[in-house]
GROMACS .gro file of C-alpha atoms in nm:
model
  367
    1MET     CA    1   0.000   0.000   0.000
    2ALA     CA    2   0.103   0.362  -0.044
    3ASP     CA    3   0.240   0.558   0.250
    4LYS     CA    4   0.026   0.540   0.559
    5ILE     CA    5  -0.195   0.834   0.658
    6LYS     CA    6  -0.045   1.026   0.948
    7VAL     CA    7  -0.297   1.064   1.231
    8GLY     CA    8  -0.314   1.234   1.568
    9VAL     CA    9  -0.466   1.138   1.900
   10LEU     CA   10  -0.621   1.406   2.122
   11GLY     CA   11  -0.635   1.308   2.487
   12ALA     CA   12  -0.353   1.065   2.412
   13THR     CA   13  -0.247   1.018   2.775
   14GLY     CA   14  -0.592   0.909   2.900
   15MET     CA   15  -0.728   0.556   2.907
   16VAL     CA   16  -0.909   0.569   2.571
   17GLY     CA   17  -0.624   0.765   2.414
   18GLN     CA   18  -0.379   0.497   2.523
   19ARG     CA   19  -0.597   0.233   2.363
   20TYR     CA   20  -0.589   0.426   2.036
   21ILE     CA   21  -0.209   0.438   2.057
   22HIS     CA   22  -0.193   0.063   2.125
   23LEU     CA   23  -0.447  -0.043   1.861
   24LEU     CA   24  -0.298   0.178   1.589
   25GLU     CA   25   0.044   0.017   1.623
   26ASN     CA   26   0.111  -0.162   1.293
   27HIS     CA   27  -0.222  -0.052   1.146
   28PRO     CA   28  -0.210  -0.108   0.769
   29TRP     CA   29  -0.356   0.234   0.680
   30PHE     CA   30  -0.281   0.474   0.968
   31GLU     CA   31   0.030   0.584   1.155
   32VAL     CA   32   0.032   0.792   1.476
   33SER     CA   33   0.249   1.098   1.417
   34TYR     CA   34   0.094   1.347   1.661
   35VAL     CA   35  -0.015   1.320   2.024
   36ALA     CA   36  -0.182   1.591   2.230
   37ALA     CA   37  -0.315   1.614   2.582
   38SER     CA   38  -0.363   1.862   2.866
   39PRO     CA   39  -0.114   2.146   2.926
   40ARG     CA   40   0.038   1.955   3.221
   41SER     CA   41   0.157   1.685   2.980
   42ALA     CA   42   0.257   1.918   2.698
   43GLY     CA   43   0.628   1.937   2.623
   44LYS     CA   44   0.706   1.590   2.759
   45ALA     CA   45   0.798   1.284   2.559
   46TYR     CA   46   0.491   1.060   2.540
   47LYS     CA   47   0.666   0.783   2.736
   48ASP     CA   48   0.734   1.031   3.018
   49ALA     CA   49   0.383   1.178   3.010
   50VAL     CA   50   0.232   0.832   3.074
   51LYS     CA   51   0.509   0.704   3.301
   52ASN     CA   52   0.363   0.490   3.582
   53ARG     CA   53   0.013   0.522   3.435
   54TRP     CA   54   0.032   0.331   3.108
   55LEU     CA   55  -0.277   0.113   3.146
   56ILE     CA   56  -0.253  -0.118   2.846
   57GLY     CA   57  -0.098  -0.459   2.894
   58SER     CA   58   0.183  -0.423   2.641
   59ASP     CA   59   0.474  -0.180   2.608
   60ILE     CA   60   0.427   0.169   2.470
   61PRO     CA   61   0.476   0.146   2.092
   62SER     CA   62   0.831   0.254   2.012
   63SER     CA   63   0.710   0.469   1.723
   64VAL     CA   64   0.512   0.686   1.965
   65ALA     CA   65   0.720   0.670   2.284
   66ASP     CA   66   0.945   0.963   2.192
   67LEU     CA   67   0.683   1.186   2.029
   68VAL     CA   68   0.652   1.517   2.211
   69VAL     CA   69   0.307   1.572   2.360
   70GLU     CA   70   0.148   1.894   2.239
   71ASP     CA   71  -0.119   2.104   2.408
   72ALA     CA   72  -0.452   1.972   2.274
   73ASN     CA   73  -0.610   2.314   2.329
   74ASP     CA   74  -0.414   2.458   2.036
   75ALA     CA   75  -0.550   2.306   1.715
   76LYS     CA   76  -0.291   2.486   1.504
   77LYS     CA   77  -0.019   2.268   1.658
   78ALA     CA   78  -0.150   1.973   1.455
   79LEU     CA   79  -0.118   2.147   1.118
   80GLY     CA   80   0.132   1.971   0.895
   81LYS     CA   81   0.183   1.691   1.145
   82CYS     CA   82  -0.124   1.476   1.078
   83LYS     CA   83  -0.410   1.449   0.831
   84PHE     CA   84  -0.687   1.384   1.084
   85VAL     CA   85  -0.724   1.325   1.457
   86PHE     CA   86  -0.894   1.077   1.684
   87SER     CA   87  -1.057   1.259   1.975
   88ALA     CA   88  -1.040   1.090   2.315
   89LEU     CA   89  -1.063   1.414   2.507
   90GLU     CA   90  -1.160   1.415   2.874
   91MET     CA   91  -1.301   1.761   2.939
   92SER     CA   92  -1.643   1.916   2.985
   93LYS     CA   93  -1.881   1.863   2.692
   94ASP     CA   94  -1.883   2.231   2.603
   95GLU     CA   95  -1.503   2.240   2.598
   96ILE     CA   96  -1.481   1.924   2.385
   97LYS     CA   97  -1.743   2.050   2.140
   98ALA     CA   98  -1.561   2.380   2.096
   99LEU     CA   99  -1.222   2.214   2.060
  100GLU     CA  100  -1.337   1.953   1.808
  101GLU     CA  101  -1.491   2.232   1.602
  102ALA     CA  102  -1.162   2.426   1.625
  103TYR     CA  103  -0.971   2.133   1.472
  104ALA     CA  104  -1.232   2.094   1.198
  105ALA     CA  105  -1.209   2.468   1.126
  106GLU     CA  106  -0.834   2.427   1.073
  107GLY     CA  107  -0.904   2.167   0.805
  108ILE     CA  108  -0.837   1.865   1.028
  109PRO     CA  109  -1.117   1.604   1.034
  110VAL     CA  110  -1.209   1.475   1.380
  111VAL     CA  111  -1.308   1.114   1.442
  112SER     CA  112  -1.440   1.138   1.795
  113ASN     CA  113  -1.492   0.897   2.082
  114ALA     CA  114  -1.638   1.175   2.297
  115SER     CA  115  -2.007   1.240   2.352
  116ALA     CA  116  -2.004   1.618   2.307
  117ASN     CA  117  -2.114   1.620   1.941
  118ARG     CA  118  -2.336   1.311   1.940
  119TRP     CA  119  -2.648   1.523   1.937
  120THR     CA  120  -2.523   1.787   1.697
  121SER     CA  121  -2.783   1.754   1.422
  122ASP     CA  122  -2.540   1.746   1.129
  123VAL     CA  123  -2.276   1.523   1.290
  124PRO     CA  124  -2.303   1.150   1.203
  125MET     CA  125  -2.300   0.914   1.502
  126LEU     CA  126  -2.168   0.603   1.335
  127ILE     CA  127  -2.188   0.231   1.374
  128PRO     CA  128  -2.049   0.149   1.027
  129GLU     CA  129  -2.256  -0.167   0.978
  130ILE     CA  130  -2.577   0.029   1.044
  131ASN     CA  131  -2.583   0.393   0.940
  132TYR     CA  132  -2.303   0.428   0.686
  133SER     CA  133  -2.547   0.636   0.480
  134HIS     CA  134  -2.523   0.912   0.743
  135LEU     CA  135  -2.188   1.004   0.587
  136ASP     CA  136  -2.402   1.199   0.338
  137ILE     CA  137  -2.450   1.469   0.602
  138ILE     CA  138  -2.080   1.557   0.615
  139GLU     CA  139  -2.081   1.782   0.308
  140LYS     CA  140  -2.377   1.970   0.456
  141GLN     CA  141  -2.197   1.996   0.791
  142LYS     CA  142  -1.893   2.145   0.617
  143ALA     CA  143  -2.107   2.390   0.421
  144HIS     CA  144  -2.294   2.492   0.737
  145HIS     CA  145  -1.971   2.585   0.915
  146GLY     CA  146  -1.781   2.707   0.611
  147TRP     CA  147  -1.521   2.434   0.659
  148ASP     CA  148  -1.318   2.341   0.353
  149LYS     CA  149  -1.164   2.007   0.455
  150GLY     CA  150  -1.244   1.957   0.821
  151PHE     CA  151  -1.547   1.778   0.963
  152ILE     CA  152  -1.658   1.582   1.272
  153ALA     CA  153  -1.784   1.225   1.296
  154VAL     CA  154  -1.852   1.051   1.627
  155LYS     CA  155  -1.926   0.705   1.764
  156PRO     CA  156  -2.218   0.633   1.999
  157ASN     CA  157  -2.214   0.531   2.363
  158CYS     CA  158  -2.024   0.208   2.425
  159SER     CA  159  -2.318   0.016   2.573
  160LEU     CA  160  -2.533   0.060   2.259
  161GLN     CA  161  -2.288  -0.144   2.054
  162THR     CA  162  -2.396  -0.447   2.257
  163TYR     CA  163  -2.738  -0.477   2.089
  164MET     CA  164  -2.772  -0.225   1.805
  165MET     CA  165  -2.650  -0.456   1.527
  166PRO     CA  166  -2.896  -0.737   1.609
  167LEU     CA  167  -3.173  -0.479   1.640
  168TYR     CA  168  -3.085  -0.322   1.304
  169ALA     CA  169  -3.050  -0.660   1.133
  170LEU     CA  170  -3.407  -0.749   1.230
  171ILE     CA  171  -3.542  -0.413   1.115
  172GLN     CA  172  -3.362  -0.446   0.782
  173ALA     CA  173  -3.505  -0.795   0.737
  174GLY     CA  174  -3.859  -0.657   0.763
  175TYR     CA  175  -3.921  -0.709   1.133
  176PRO     CA  176  -3.962  -0.360   1.284
  177VAL     CA  177  -3.937  -0.331   1.662
  178LYS     CA  178  -4.200  -0.134   1.852
  179ARG     CA  179  -4.075  -0.154   2.210
  180MET     CA  180  -3.757  -0.269   2.381
  181ILE     CA  181  -3.654  -0.318   2.742
  182VAL     CA  182  -3.278  -0.320   2.807
  183THR     CA  183  -3.080  -0.382   3.123
  184THR     CA  184  -2.707  -0.328   3.086
  185LEU     CA  185  -2.434  -0.482   3.301
  186GLN     CA  186  -2.145  -0.251   3.223
  187ALA     CA  187  -1.777  -0.317   3.286
  188THR     CA  188  -1.566  -0.100   3.515
  189SER     CA  189  -1.334   0.005   3.231
  190GLY     CA  190  -1.627   0.201   3.089
  191ALA     CA  191  -1.587   0.444   3.378
  192GLY     CA  192  -1.232   0.531   3.271
  193TYR     CA  193  -0.934   0.552   3.504
  194PRO     CA  194  -0.925   0.555   3.805
  195GLY     CA  195  -1.298   0.494   3.760
  196VAL     CA  196  -1.526   0.358   4.030
  197ALA     CA  197  -1.372   0.327   4.377
  198SER     CA  198  -1.279  -0.033   4.464
  199PHE     CA  199  -1.491  -0.018   4.782
  200ASP     CA  200  -1.798   0.053   4.567
  201MET     CA  201  -1.718  -0.213   4.308
  202ILE     CA  202  -1.581  -0.523   4.482
  203ASP     CA  203  -1.857  -0.757   4.601
  204ASN     CA  204  -2.112  -0.515   4.466
  205ILE     CA  205  -2.330  -0.395   4.178
  206VAL     CA  206  -2.400  -0.024   4.130
  207PRO     CA  207  -2.755   0.016   3.989
  208PHE     CA  208  -2.703   0.365   3.844
  209ILE     CA  209  -2.460   0.522   3.596
  210SER     CA  210  -2.512   0.892   3.544
  211GLY     CA  211  -2.646   0.975   3.197
  212GLU     CA  212  -2.631   0.618   3.064
  213GLU     CA  213  -3.004   0.547   3.063
  214GLU     CA  214  -3.079   0.863   2.868
  215LYS     CA  215  -2.811   0.770   2.611
  216THR     CA  216  -2.947   0.417   2.583
  217GLU     CA  217  -3.301   0.535   2.523
  218LYS     CA  218  -3.223   0.815   2.276
  219GLU     CA  219  -2.902   0.751   2.082
  220CYS     CA  220  -3.045   0.445   1.908
  221LEU     CA  221  -3.310   0.667   1.746
  222LYS     CA  222  -3.047   0.888   1.582
  223ILE     CA  223  -2.849   0.584   1.466
  224LEU     CA  224  -3.164   0.438   1.309
  225GLY     CA  225  -3.269   0.775   1.165
  226LYS     CA  226  -3.216   0.918   0.816
  227VAL     CA  227  -3.046   1.218   0.662
  228SER     CA  228  -3.320   1.471   0.593
  229GLY     CA  229  -3.228   1.809   0.450
  230GLU     CA  230  -2.965   1.972   0.668
  231GLU     CA  231  -2.984   1.728   0.957
  232ILE     CA  232  -3.022   1.368   1.068
  233ALA     CA  233  -3.386   1.303   1.159
  234ASN     CA  234  -3.440   1.054   1.441
  235ALA     CA  235  -3.639   0.736   1.393
  236ASP     CA  236  -3.972   0.716   1.576
  237LEU     CA  237  -3.923   0.361   1.702
  238PRO     CA  238  -3.838   0.165   1.903
  239ILE     CA  239  -3.955   0.302   2.234
  240VAL     CA  240  -3.681   0.200   2.479
  241SER     CA  241  -3.688   0.153   2.856
  242SER     CA  242  -3.346   0.098   3.009
  243THR     CA  243  -3.171   0.027   3.338
  244CYS     CA  244  -2.793   0.068   3.338
  245THR     CA  245  -2.577  -0.093   3.604
  246ARG     CA  246  -2.204  -0.117   3.679
  247VAL     CA  247  -2.075  -0.466   3.758
  248PRO     CA  248  -1.733  -0.596   3.876
  249VAL     CA  249  -1.609  -0.697   3.529
  250ILE     CA  250  -1.301  -0.532   3.377
  251ASP     CA  251  -1.396  -0.540   3.005
  252GLY     CA  252  -1.713  -0.640   2.822
  253HIS     CA  253  -2.059  -0.486   2.847
  254THR     CA  254  -2.350  -0.729   2.873
  255ALA     CA  255  -2.716  -0.647   2.809
  256THR     CA  256  -3.038  -0.837   2.859
  257VAL     CA  257  -3.289  -0.734   2.594
  258SER     CA  258  -3.662  -0.794   2.539
  259LEU     CA  259  -3.820  -0.698   2.205
  260GLU     CA  260  -4.177  -0.643   2.088
  261PHE     CA  261  -4.224  -0.642   1.712
  262ASP     CA  262  -4.443  -0.384   1.541
  263LEU     CA  263  -4.621  -0.654   1.342
  264PRO     CA  264  -4.939  -0.864   1.353
  265GLU     CA  265  -4.888  -1.190   1.538
  266GLU     CA  266  -4.887  -1.401   1.224
  267LYS     CA  267  -4.604  -1.196   1.070
  268LYS     CA  268  -4.370  -1.197   1.368
  269PRO     CA  269  -4.047  -1.394   1.313
  270SER     CA  270  -3.983  -1.732   1.470
  271LEU     CA  271  -3.671  -1.791   1.680
  272GLU     CA  272  -3.525  -1.984   1.389
  273GLU     CA  273  -3.588  -1.693   1.152
  274ILE     CA  274  -3.432  -1.445   1.397
  275GLU     CA  275  -3.121  -1.660   1.422
  276ARG     CA  276  -3.104  -1.687   1.043
  277VAL     CA  277  -3.122  -1.309   1.012
  278TRP     CA  278  -2.846  -1.259   1.266
  279THR     CA  279  -2.604  -1.523   1.143
  280SER     CA  280  -2.635  -1.405   0.781
  281PHE     CA  281  -2.597  -1.035   0.865
  282ALA     CA  282  -2.314  -0.847   0.697
  283SER     CA  283  -2.281  -0.489   0.581
  284VAL     CA  284  -2.054  -0.233   0.419
  285PRO     CA  285  -1.749  -0.285   0.646
  286GLN     CA  286  -1.750  -0.655   0.557
  287GLU     CA  287  -1.801  -0.583   0.186
  288LEU     CA  288  -1.513  -0.335   0.190
  289LYS     CA  289  -1.300  -0.568   0.402
  290LEU     CA  290  -1.204  -0.285   0.635
  291PRO     CA  291  -0.904  -0.388   0.848
  292SER     CA  292  -1.082  -0.365   1.184
  293ALA     CA  293  -1.418  -0.504   1.068
  294PRO     CA  294  -1.529  -0.840   1.206
  295GLU     CA  295  -1.587  -1.108   0.946
  296LYS     CA  296  -1.902  -1.203   1.136
  297PRO     CA  297  -2.054  -0.895   1.305
  298ILE     CA  298  -2.308  -1.104   1.499
  299VAL     CA  299  -2.208  -1.435   1.656
  300ILE     CA  300  -2.459  -1.672   1.819
  301ARG     CA  301  -2.372  -1.892   2.116
  302HIS     CA  302  -2.602  -2.187   2.190
  303GLU     CA  303  -2.466  -2.286   2.531
  304GLU     CA  304  -2.715  -2.209   2.805
  305ASN     CA  305  -2.459  -2.007   3.003
  306ARG     CA  306  -2.315  -1.784   2.727
  307PRO     CA  307  -2.218  -1.517   2.640
  308GLN     CA  308  -1.980  -1.436   2.923
  309PRO     CA  309  -1.738  -1.140   2.925
  310ARG     CA  310  -1.424  -1.338   3.006
  311ARG     CA  311  -1.498  -1.605   2.748
  312ASP     CA  312  -1.655  -1.408   2.465
  313ARG     CA  313  -1.546  -1.044   2.464
  314GLU     CA  314  -1.251  -1.106   2.226
  315THR     CA  315  -1.470  -1.271   1.959
  316GLU     CA  316  -1.381  -1.143   1.612
  317LYS     CA  317  -1.096  -0.924   1.745
  318GLY     CA  318  -1.330  -0.779   2.006
  319MET     CA  319  -1.555  -0.636   1.735
  320ALA     CA  320  -1.850  -0.878   1.727
  321CYS     CA  321  -2.182  -0.867   1.906
  322VAL     CA  322  -2.210  -1.205   2.077
  323ILE     CA  323  -2.566  -1.324   2.147
  324GLY     CA  324  -2.700  -1.609   2.354
  325ARG     CA  325  -3.014  -1.729   2.534
  326LEU     CA  326  -3.248  -1.630   2.250
  327ARG     CA  327  -3.595  -1.738   2.364
  328LYS     CA  328  -3.961  -1.640   2.378
  329CYS     CA  329  -4.062  -1.361   2.614
  330ASN     CA  330  -4.379  -1.387   2.823
  331VAL     CA  331  -4.429  -1.009   2.818
  332PHE     CA  332  -4.291  -0.901   2.478
  333ASP     CA  333  -4.205  -1.133   2.188
  334VAL     CA  334  -3.845  -1.245   2.233
  335LYS     CA  335  -3.555  -1.192   2.469
  336PHE     CA  336  -3.182  -1.253   2.459
  337VAL     CA  337  -2.847  -1.173   2.619
  338ALA     CA  338  -2.588  -0.977   2.421
  339LEU     CA  339  -2.223  -0.891   2.481
  340SER     CA  340  -1.967  -0.661   2.322
  341HIS     CA  341  -1.616  -0.546   2.409
  342ASN     CA  342  -1.664  -0.196   2.544
  343THR     CA  343  -1.305  -0.072   2.504
  344LYS     CA  344  -1.263  -0.220   2.155
  345ARG     CA  345  -1.593  -0.215   1.957
  346GLY     CA  346  -1.737   0.030   2.208
  347ALA     CA  347  -1.445   0.271   2.214
  348ALA     CA  348  -1.109   0.298   2.037
  349LEU     CA  349  -1.135   0.014   1.783
  350GLY     CA  350  -1.487   0.127   1.697
  351GLY     CA  351  -1.345   0.474   1.634
  352ILE     CA  352  -1.072   0.326   1.416
  353LEU     CA  353  -1.337   0.135   1.218
  354ASN     CA  354  -1.521   0.466   1.166
  355ALA     CA  355  -1.199   0.617   1.030
  356GLU     CA  356  -1.145   0.319   0.801
  357LEU     CA  357  -1.495   0.366   0.660
  358LEU     CA  358  -1.430   0.737   0.606
  359LYS     CA  359  -1.104   0.661   0.426
  360ALA     CA  360  -1.261   0.391   0.210
  361LYS     CA  361  -1.535   0.636   0.110
  362GLY     CA  362  -1.283   0.902   0.010
  363PHE     CA  363  -1.325   1.150   0.296
  364PHE     CA  364  -0.951   1.178   0.362
  365GLU     CA  365  -0.852   1.245   0.004
  366ASN     CA  366  -0.695   1.583  -0.082
  367LEU     CA  367  -0.619   1.666   0.282
   0.00000   0.00000   0.00000
């Protein structure tokens, strides 16, 4: 392949930023050439900025270790050093929104892991297997702001990745969902570092995560929506009721899901049909053979005690939705248990997949 695209990581010293650094090592398309973080880290070599707090299990990539950390607050610092940036910023939402827009205004596309722009009406919130068509909004976003080359694309909340692909696959197969009840069992890594205090987490379950239930109930509607004029219009269904909990698991978000189909009884799918839809599901990332895309986006386990985070979170490089316990529901129509890797599909590797889709569709040309 031609020379790799030089990329930057904003918030590079934080937990998600470190995962970007780790996962981009030896990436076939991208090469980290720029790292930025808070002013207290600026001016240090990356290896010194993360000394004693490198959280990933392997060594710091040698290609990044000696890069000098820049101040992420100054978007101009990235000019000439990278073509686009991954945003793993840890600041207030208003600060992140303003800073991501500042990079885009400088002509530097932003592929964001942060939540600040998820509800910006002309910013696509991507799960590449589902709403790849939302890339159509980017030209309108650029025109709206007067940006020549820069733009912003984001990924959704990590817990949604656990069940959105099976939900979308059913809708695409002609089985619309009217109502859904979701209970998430979310890993501690989702809280970042240092995260939840050990006294609260060991031998315990925390039945509330601030803001998570609202994200669960609303973000899916934007993902399932359509580009309409100058914005992305939300879907009307499904109506979602959620409970989000934190459990003593390091990586891997689990969800228990009950679905009610928006169909007459005689047209609702059987369990066998649902499984057929899921096991045959593939989409644009698989067609394009994107480097981080799972070959099988949805994987079914038939054991009565699966999926389990420790056993199943690494399925398909940590990028698959693993489903088990598909069965009839006495209240709605069907229910199942789903699992995804929250720090891979749900965070940095999901962001990298978004960037791969953008590259494959030509959005990084002429930068």
